[in-house]
Short mmCIF file of C-alpha atoms in Angstrom, two decimals:
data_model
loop_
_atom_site.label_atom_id
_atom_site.label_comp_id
_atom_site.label_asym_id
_atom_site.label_seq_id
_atom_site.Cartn_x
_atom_site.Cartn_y
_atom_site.Cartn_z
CA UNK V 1 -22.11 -19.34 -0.51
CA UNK V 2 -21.71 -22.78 0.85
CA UNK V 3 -21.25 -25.62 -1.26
CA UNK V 4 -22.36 -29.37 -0.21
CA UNK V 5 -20.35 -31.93 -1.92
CA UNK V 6 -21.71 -35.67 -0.18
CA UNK V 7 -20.71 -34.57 3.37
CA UNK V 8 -18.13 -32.25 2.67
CA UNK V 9 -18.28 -28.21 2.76
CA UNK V 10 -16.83 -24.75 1.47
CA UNK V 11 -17.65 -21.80 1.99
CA UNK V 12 -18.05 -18.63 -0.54
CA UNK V 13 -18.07 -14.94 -0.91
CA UNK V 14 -16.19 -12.08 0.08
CA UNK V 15 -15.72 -8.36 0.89
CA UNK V 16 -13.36 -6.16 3.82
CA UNK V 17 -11.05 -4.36 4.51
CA UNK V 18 -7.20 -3.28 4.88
CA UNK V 19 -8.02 -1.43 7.77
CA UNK V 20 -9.80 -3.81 9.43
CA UNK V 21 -8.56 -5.24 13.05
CA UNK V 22 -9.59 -8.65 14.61
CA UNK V 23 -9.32 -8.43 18.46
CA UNK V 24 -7.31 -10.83 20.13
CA UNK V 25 -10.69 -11.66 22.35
CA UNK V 26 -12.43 -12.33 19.09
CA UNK V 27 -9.94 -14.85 18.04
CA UNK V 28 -10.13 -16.42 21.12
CA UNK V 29 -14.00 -16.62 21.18
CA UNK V 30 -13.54 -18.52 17.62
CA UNK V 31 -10.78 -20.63 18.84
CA UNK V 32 -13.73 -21.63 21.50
CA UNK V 33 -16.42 -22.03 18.54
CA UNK V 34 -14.03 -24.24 17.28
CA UNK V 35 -13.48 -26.15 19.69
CA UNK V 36 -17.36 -26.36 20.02
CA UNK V 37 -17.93 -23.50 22.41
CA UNK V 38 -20.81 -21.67 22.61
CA UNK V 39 -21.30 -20.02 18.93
CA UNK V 40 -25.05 -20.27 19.31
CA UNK V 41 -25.44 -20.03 22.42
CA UNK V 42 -24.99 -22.46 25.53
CA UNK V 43 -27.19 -25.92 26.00
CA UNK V 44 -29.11 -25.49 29.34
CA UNK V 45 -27.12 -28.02 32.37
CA UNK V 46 -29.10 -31.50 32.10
CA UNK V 47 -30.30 -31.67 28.86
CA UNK V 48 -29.41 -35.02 26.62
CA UNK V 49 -27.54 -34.54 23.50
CA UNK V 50 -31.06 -35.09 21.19
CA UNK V 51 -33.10 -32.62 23.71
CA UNK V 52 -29.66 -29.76 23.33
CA UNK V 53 -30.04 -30.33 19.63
CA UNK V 54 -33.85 -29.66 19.88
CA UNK V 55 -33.57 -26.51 21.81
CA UNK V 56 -30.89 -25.22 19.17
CA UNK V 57 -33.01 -25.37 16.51
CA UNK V 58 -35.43 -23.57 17.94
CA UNK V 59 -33.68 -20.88 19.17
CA UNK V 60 -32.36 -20.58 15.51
CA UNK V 61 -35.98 -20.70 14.00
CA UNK V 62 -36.54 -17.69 16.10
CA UNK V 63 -33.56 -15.45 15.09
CA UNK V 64 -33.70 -13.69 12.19
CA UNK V 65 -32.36 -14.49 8.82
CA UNK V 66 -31.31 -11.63 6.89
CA UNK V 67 -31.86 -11.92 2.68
CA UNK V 68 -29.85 -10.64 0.03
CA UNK V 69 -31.47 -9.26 -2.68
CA UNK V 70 -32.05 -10.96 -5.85
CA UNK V 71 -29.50 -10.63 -9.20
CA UNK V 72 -31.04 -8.59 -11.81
CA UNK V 73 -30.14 -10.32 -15.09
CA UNK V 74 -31.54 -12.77 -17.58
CA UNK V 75 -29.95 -15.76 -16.37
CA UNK V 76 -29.89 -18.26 -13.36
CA UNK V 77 -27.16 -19.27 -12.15
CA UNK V 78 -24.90 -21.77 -10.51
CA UNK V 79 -22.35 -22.06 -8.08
CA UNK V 80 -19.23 -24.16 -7.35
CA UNK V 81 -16.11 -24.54 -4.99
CA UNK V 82 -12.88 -24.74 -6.17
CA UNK V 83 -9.77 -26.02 -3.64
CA UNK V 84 -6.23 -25.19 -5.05
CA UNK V 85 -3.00 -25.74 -3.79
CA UNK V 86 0.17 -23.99 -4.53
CA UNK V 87 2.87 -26.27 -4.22
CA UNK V 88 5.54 -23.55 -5.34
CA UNK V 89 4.62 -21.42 -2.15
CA UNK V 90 4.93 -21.56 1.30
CA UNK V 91 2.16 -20.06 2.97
CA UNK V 92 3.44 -16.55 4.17
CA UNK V 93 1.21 -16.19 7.81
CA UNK V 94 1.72 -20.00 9.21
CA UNK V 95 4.73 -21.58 7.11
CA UNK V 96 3.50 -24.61 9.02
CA UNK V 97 0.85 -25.17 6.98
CA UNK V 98 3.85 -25.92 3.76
CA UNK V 99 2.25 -24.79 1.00
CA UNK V 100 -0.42 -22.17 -0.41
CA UNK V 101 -3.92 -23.15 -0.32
CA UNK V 102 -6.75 -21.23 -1.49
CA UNK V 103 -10.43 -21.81 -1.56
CA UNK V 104 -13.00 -20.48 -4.28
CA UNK V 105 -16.41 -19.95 -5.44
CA UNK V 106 -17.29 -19.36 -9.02
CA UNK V 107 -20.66 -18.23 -9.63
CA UNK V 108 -21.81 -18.67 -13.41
CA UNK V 109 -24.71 -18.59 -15.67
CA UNK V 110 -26.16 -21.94 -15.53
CA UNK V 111 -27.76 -24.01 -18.55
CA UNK V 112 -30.43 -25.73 -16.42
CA UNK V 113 -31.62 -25.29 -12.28
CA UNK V 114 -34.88 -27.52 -11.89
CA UNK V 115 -33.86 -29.95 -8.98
CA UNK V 116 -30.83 -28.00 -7.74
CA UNK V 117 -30.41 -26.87 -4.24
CA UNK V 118 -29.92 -23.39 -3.91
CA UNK V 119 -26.44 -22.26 -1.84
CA UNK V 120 -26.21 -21.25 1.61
CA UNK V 121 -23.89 -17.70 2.00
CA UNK V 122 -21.30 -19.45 4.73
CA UNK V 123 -21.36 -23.01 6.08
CA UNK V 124 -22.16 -23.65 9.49
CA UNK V 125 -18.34 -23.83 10.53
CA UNK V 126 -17.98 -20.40 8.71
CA UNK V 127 -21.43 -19.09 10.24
CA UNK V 128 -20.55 -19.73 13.77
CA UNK V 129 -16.65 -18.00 13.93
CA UNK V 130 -18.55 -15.24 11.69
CA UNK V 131 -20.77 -14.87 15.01
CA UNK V 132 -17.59 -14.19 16.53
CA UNK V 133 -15.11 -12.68 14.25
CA UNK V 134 -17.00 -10.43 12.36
CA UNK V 135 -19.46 -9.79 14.46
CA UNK V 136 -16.67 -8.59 16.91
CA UNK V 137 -15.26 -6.32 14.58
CA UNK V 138 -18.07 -4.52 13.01
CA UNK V 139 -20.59 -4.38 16.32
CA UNK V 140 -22.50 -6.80 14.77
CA UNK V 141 -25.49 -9.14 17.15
CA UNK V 142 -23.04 -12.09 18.29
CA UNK V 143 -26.98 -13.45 18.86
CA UNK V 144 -29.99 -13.12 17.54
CA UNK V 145 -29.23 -14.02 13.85
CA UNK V 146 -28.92 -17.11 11.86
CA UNK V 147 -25.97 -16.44 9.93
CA UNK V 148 -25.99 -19.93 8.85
CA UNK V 149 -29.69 -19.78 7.22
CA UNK V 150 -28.96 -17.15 4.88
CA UNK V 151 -29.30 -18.07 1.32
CA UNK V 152 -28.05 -16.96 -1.79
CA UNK V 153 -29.80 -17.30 -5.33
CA UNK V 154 -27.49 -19.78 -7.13
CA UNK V 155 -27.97 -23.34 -7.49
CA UNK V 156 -25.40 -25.75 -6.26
CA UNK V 157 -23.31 -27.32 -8.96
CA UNK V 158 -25.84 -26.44 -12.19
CA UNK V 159 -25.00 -27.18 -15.13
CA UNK V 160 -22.87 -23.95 -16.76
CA UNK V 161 -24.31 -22.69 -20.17
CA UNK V 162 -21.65 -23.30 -22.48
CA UNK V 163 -21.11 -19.76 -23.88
CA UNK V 164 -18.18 -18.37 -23.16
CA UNK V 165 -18.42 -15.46 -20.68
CA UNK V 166 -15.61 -13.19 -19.17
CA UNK V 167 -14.29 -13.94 -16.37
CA UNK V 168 -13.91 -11.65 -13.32
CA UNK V 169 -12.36 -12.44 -10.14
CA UNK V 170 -12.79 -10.80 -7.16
CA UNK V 171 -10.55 -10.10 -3.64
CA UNK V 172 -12.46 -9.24 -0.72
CA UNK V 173 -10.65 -6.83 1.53
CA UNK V 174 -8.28 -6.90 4.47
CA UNK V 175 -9.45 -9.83 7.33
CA UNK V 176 -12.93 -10.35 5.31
CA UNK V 177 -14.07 -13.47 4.15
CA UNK V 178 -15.11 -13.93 0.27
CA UNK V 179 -18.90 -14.81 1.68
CA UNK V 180 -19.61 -11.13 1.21
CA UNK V 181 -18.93 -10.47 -1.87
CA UNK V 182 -22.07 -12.64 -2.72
CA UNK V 183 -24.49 -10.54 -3.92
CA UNK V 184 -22.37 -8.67 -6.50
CA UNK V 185 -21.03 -11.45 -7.94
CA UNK V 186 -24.46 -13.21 -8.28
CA UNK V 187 -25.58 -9.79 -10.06
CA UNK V 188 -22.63 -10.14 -12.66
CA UNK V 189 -23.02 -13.92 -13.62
CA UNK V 190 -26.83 -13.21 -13.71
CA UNK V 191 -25.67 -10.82 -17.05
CA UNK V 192 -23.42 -13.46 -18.02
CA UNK V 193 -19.96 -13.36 -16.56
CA UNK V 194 -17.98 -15.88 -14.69
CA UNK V 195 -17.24 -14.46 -11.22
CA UNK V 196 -14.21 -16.13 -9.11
CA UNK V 197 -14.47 -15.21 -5.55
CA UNK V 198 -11.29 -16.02 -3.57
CA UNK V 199 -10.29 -16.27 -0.22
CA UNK V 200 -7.10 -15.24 1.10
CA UNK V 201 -6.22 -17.95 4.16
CA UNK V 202 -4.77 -16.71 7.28
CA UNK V 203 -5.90 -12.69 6.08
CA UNK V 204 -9.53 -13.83 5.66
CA UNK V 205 -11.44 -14.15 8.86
CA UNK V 206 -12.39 -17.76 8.31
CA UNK V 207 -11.85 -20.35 5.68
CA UNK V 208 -13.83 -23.84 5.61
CA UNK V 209 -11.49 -25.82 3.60
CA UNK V 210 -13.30 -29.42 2.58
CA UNK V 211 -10.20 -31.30 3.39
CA UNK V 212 -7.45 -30.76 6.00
CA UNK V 213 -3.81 -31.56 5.22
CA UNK V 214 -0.52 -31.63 7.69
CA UNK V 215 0.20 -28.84 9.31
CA UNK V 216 -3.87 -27.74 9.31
CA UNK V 217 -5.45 -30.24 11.37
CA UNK V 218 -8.67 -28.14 11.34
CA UNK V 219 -11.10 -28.03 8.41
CA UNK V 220 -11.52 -24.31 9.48
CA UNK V 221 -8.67 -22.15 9.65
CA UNK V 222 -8.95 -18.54 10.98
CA UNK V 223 -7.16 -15.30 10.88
CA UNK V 224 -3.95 -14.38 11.99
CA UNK V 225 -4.55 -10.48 12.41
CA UNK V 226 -4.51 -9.10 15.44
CA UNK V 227 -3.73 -5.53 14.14
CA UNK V 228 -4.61 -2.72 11.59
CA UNK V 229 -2.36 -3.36 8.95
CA UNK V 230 -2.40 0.16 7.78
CA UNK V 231 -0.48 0.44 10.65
CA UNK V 232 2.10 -1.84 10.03
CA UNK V 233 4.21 -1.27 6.37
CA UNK V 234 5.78 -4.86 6.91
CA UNK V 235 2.23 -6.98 7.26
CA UNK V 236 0.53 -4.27 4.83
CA UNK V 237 3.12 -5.10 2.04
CA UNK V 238 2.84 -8.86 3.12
CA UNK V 239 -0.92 -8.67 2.77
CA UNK V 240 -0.79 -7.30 -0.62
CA UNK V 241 1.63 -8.90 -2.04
CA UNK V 242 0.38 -12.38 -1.04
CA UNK V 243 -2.87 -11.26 -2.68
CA UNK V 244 -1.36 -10.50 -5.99
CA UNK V 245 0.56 -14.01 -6.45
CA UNK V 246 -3.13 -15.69 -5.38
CA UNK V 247 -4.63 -13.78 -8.06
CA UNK V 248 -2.11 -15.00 -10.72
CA UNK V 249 -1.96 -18.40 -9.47
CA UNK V 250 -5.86 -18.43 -10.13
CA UNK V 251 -5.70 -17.08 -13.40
CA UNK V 252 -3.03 -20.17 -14.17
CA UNK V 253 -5.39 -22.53 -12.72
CA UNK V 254 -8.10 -21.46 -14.53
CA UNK V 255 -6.16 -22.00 -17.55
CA UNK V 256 -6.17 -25.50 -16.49
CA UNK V 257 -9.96 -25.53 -16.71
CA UNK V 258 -10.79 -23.79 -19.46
CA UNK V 259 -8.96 -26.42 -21.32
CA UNK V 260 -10.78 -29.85 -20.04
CA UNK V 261 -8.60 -30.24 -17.20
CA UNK V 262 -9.70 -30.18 -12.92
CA UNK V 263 -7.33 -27.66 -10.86
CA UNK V 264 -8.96 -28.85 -7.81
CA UNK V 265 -6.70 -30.60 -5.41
CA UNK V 266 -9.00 -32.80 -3.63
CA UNK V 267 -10.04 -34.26 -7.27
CA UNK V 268 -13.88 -33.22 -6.41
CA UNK V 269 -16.14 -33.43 -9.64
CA UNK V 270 -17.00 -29.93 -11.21
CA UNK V 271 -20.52 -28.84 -12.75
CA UNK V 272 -20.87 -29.81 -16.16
CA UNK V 273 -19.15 -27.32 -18.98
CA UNK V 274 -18.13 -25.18 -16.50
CA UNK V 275 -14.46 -25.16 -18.26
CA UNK V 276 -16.35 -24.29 -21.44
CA UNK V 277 -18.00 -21.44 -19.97
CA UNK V 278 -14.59 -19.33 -19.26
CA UNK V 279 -13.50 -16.91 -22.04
CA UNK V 280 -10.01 -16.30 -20.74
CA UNK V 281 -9.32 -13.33 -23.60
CA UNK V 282 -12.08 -11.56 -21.26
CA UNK V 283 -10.21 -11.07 -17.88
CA UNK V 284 -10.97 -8.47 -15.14
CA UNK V 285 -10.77 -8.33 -11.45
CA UNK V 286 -11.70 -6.31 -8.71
CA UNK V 287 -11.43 -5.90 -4.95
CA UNK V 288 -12.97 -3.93 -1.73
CA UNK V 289 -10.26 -2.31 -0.06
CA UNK V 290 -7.24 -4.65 0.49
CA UNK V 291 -8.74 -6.49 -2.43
CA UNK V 292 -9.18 -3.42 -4.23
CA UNK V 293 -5.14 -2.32 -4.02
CA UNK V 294 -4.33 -5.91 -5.25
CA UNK V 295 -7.08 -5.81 -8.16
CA UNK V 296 -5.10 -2.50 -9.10
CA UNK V 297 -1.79 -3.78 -8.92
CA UNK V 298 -2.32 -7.10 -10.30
CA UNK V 299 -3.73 -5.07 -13.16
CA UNK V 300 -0.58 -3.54 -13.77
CA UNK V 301 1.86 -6.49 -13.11
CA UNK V 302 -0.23 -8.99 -15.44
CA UNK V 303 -1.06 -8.64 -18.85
CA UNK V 304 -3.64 -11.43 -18.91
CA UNK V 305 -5.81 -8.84 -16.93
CA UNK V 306 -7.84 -6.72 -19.44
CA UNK V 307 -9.61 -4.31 -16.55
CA UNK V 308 -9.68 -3.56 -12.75
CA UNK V 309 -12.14 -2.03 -10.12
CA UNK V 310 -10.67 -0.95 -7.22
CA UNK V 311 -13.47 -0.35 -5.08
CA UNK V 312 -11.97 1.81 -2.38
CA UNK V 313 -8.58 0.50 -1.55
CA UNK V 314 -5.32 2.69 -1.14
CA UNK V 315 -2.87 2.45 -3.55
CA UNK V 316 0.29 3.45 -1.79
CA UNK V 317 1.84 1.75 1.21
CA UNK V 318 1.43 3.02 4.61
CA UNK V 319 3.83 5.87 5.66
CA UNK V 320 6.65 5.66 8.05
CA UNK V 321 4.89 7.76 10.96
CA UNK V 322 1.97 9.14 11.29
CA UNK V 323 1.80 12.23 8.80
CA UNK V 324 4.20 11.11 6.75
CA UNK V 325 3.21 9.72 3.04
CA UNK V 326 3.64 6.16 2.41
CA UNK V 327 5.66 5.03 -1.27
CA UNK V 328 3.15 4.60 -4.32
CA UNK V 329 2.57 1.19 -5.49
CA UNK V 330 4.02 1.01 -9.43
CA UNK V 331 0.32 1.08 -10.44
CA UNK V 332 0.13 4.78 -8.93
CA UNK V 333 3.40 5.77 -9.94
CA UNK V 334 3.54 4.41 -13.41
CA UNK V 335 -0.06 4.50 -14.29
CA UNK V 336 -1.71 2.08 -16.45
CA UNK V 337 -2.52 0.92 -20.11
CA UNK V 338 -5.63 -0.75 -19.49
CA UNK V 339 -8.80 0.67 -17.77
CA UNK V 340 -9.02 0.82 -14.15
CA UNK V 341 -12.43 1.72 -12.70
CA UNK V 342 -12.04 3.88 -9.28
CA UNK V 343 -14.94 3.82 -7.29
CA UNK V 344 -15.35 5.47 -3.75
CA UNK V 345 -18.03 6.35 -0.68
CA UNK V 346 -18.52 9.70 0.29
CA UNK V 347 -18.57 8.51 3.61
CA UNK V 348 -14.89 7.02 3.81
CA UNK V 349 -12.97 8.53 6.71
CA UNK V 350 -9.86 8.09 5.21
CA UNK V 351 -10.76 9.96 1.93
CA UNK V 352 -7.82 12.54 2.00
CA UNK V 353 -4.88 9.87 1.96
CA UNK V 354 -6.89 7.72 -0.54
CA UNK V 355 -6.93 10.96 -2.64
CA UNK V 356 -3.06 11.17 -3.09
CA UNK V 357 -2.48 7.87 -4.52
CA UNK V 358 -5.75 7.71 -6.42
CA UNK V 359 -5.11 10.87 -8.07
CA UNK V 360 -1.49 9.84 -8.95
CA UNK V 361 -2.92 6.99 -10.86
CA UNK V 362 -5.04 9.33 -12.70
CA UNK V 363 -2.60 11.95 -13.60
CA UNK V 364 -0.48 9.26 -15.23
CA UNK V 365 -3.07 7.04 -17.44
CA UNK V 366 -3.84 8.97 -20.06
CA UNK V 367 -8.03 8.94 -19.67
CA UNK V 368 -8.04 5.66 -18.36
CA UNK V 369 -8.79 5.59 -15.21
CA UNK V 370 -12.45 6.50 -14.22
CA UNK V 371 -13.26 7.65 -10.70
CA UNK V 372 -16.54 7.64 -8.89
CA UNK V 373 -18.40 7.95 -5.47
CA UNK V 374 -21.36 6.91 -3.72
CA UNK V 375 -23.18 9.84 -1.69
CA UNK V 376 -24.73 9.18 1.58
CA UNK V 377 -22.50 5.58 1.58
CA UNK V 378 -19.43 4.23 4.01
CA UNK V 379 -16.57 1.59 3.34
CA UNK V 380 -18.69 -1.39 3.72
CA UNK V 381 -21.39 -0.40 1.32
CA UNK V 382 -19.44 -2.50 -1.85
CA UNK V 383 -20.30 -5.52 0.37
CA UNK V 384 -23.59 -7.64 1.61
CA UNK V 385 -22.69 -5.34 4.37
CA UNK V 386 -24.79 -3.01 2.35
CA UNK V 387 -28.15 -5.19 2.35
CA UNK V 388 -27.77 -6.97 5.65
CA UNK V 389 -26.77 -4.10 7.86
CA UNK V 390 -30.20 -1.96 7.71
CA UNK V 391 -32.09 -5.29 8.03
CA UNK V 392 -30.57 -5.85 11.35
CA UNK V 393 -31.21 -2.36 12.27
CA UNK V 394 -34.67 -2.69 11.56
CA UNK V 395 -34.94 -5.89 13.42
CA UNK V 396 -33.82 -3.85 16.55
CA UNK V 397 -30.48 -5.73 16.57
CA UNK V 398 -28.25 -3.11 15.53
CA UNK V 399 -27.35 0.18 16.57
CA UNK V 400 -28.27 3.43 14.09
CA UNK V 401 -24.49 4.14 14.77
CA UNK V 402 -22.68 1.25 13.97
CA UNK V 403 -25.41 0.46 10.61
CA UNK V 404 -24.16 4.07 9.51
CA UNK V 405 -20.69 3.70 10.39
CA UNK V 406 -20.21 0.20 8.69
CA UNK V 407 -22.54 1.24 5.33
CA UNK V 408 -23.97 4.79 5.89
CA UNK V 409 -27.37 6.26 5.94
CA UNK V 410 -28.16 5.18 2.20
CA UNK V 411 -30.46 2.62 2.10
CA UNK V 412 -30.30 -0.82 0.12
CA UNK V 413 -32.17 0.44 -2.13
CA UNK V 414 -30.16 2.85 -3.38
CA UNK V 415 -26.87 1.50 -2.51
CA UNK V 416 -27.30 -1.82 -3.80
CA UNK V 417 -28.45 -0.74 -7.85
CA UNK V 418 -25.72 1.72 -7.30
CA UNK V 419 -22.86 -0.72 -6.64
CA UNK V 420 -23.86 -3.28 -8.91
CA UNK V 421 -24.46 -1.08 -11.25
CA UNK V 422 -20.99 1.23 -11.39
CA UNK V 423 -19.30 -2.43 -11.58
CA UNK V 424 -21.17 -4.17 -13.91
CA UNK V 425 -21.56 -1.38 -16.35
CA UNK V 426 -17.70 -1.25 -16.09
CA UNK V 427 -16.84 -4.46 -17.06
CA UNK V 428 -19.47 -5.01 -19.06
CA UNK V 429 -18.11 -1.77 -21.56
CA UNK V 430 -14.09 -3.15 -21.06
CA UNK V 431 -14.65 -7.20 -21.57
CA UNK V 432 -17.39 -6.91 -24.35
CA UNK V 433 -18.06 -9.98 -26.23
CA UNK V 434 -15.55 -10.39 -29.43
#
């Protein structure tokens, strides 16, 4: 979701993957959205800057603006941006930048909505590098849709309802930005839980940060990838285990909040009893992919985490050559004491080397992990991916191919109940109010 603040914007989300690769010609296309190149197309020669502005927004009046599909529970809800700093790390991808910054959304049941704009999924910064990025990776229209336009159903800044909920963060996976991760999270605070989407900068494809600092002269700061980290064991355990220390920061910082204070570092006001609204005893996280190996882990390294869903991410490290099995992350190799939810897509290509560490975990946690998977699904089905995907398909902008390759053949809805409801059942049964 996007977040308006005066003039100043974040974006929200999340979803991915660890297997995901960003092209070096689809960095270089953002680099030229960035530098205002042609993310929506190009302004005809002659045309004065009020007539160019004119024929933009028609031409985005006349794409099409995908929806994602409505939360199911009792409550509205609200959303926020939160803008932390780490001044304890350096940032691992661009040690430039000095220190660890990370951008958030929390989504939470609001008290009261009447008069509050409803939240955009990605800024217009975000939108148009999406267009590129993403788009690029997952033969997605780089025209034709209004990325920008599409809107989620929580209400910027509401008021929070001052009962405390648990608290569930989530990690999108490898390269993806926490934008689509929207609709699950909205589903969960609709029931009443606090939902902390993060973004992981320089792993996520694009992060609109509502301030810039020195070293990151740009508001927007994109992706480093340029390969598959599962083919890499040196950036795979870099992209992990950066993961895990934002996820523990978080839960510090929301500490912090929960108890009156305001972790964000640009001093921006928050919605009203939003602190109040946390109940920290109630803890759980979970992650697509990439995000789903660091939910997992950070499960097992952190004691303030009371549950996990791993939502199809490995839990070993990639091997040395091709063939050749990579070492188990502790969580596999040790188990766990605490309840880890593993759920899967029968579409997956890579089931058999998930299998190995996945069923390690199993064999050594004593009935508590759980293991499902989605029939007729692919990797990208625990994401908006899921919803948005056949609706460009439909719209004749997307190939049958890539829409089953990305999601599967399942349709939203299906998929959608399915997902939301594997994860909220989950958390709902393993955070239950005290």
């Amino acid at each position: 979701m996007s977040v308006r603040r005066g003039e100043e914007r974040a974006n929200a989300g999340g979803g991915g993957v660890a297997r995901r690769t960003v092209t070096r010609s689809a960095v270089m296309l953002a680099a030229g959205a960035l530098l205002g190149g042609g993310a929506v197309g190009t302004a005809r020669a002659g045309q004065s800057e009020p007539e160019r502005a004119q024929s933009e927004r028609e031409r985005a009046r006349a794409w099409v603006t995908p929806r994602l599909p409505a939360p199911s529970g009792p409550h509205p809800i609200g959303a926020t941006t939160l803008y932390l700093v780490d001044p304890d790390r350096s940032d691992p991808w661009e040690p430039g930048i000095g220190v660890r910054e990370l951008m958030l959304t929390v989504v939470y049941p609001a008290r009261a909505v009447p008069g509050r704009p409803v939240a955009r999924q990605m800024t217009e910064a975000a939108a148009a590098l999406f267009a590129q990025i993403d788009a690029a990776v997952h033969h997605l229209p780089t025209s034709g849709v209004n990325w920008a336009a599409i809107t989620t159903h929580a209400h910027l800044d509401a008021p929070a309802r001052e009962v405390p909920g648990p608290v569930i963060l989530y990690s999108p996976g490898g390269g993806d930005p926490r934008t689509l991760g929207t609709g699950l999270a909205e589903e969960l605070a609709s029931h009443g839980a606090v939902v902390v989407a993060l973004d992981h900068p320089g792993d996520a494809s694009e992060v609109d940060f509502p301030v810039t600092r020195p070293g990151r002269p740009d508001r927007v700061r994109t992706t480093v990838l340029r390969a598959d980290p599962r083919n890499d064991p040196g950036l795979f355990r870099t992209m992990i285990g950066t993961r895990i220390a934002d996820i523990r920061f978080v839960l510090g910082q929301l500490a912090v909040l929960a108890a009156g204070g305001n972790p964000d570092a640009a001093g921006r006001a928050l919605p009203p009893g939003l602190g109040r609204a946390l109940d920290l005893r109630r803890t759980g996280v979970y992650g697509h992919s990439a995000g789903g190996t660091a939910a997992a882990q950070a499960l097992f390294e952190d004691p303030r985490i009371r549950a996990a869903a791993d939502l199809e991410g490995y839990l070993d490290h990639p091997g040395p050559a091709p063939g050749r099995p990579g070492e188990l992350f502790p969580v596999a190799r040790y188990g766990v004491d605490r309840p880890l939810l593993l759920l899967g897509s029968a579409g997956f290509p890579h089931r058999g080397e998930l299998a190995r560490s996945w069923s390690a975990v199993r064999a050594r946690s004593g009935g508590r992990v759980h293991r499902a998977e989605i029939a007729g699904a692919a990797h990208w089905v625990f994401t908006d991916y899921a919803a948005l995907a056949p609706q460009l398909q439909a719209a004749g902008l997307m190939a049958a191919d890539d829409r089953r390759a990305l999601v599967g053949p399942i349709g939203p809805a299906e998929s959608v109940p399915l997902v939301r409801g594997w994860v909220r059942s989950f958390f709902a049964r393993q955070l239950p109010r005290r």
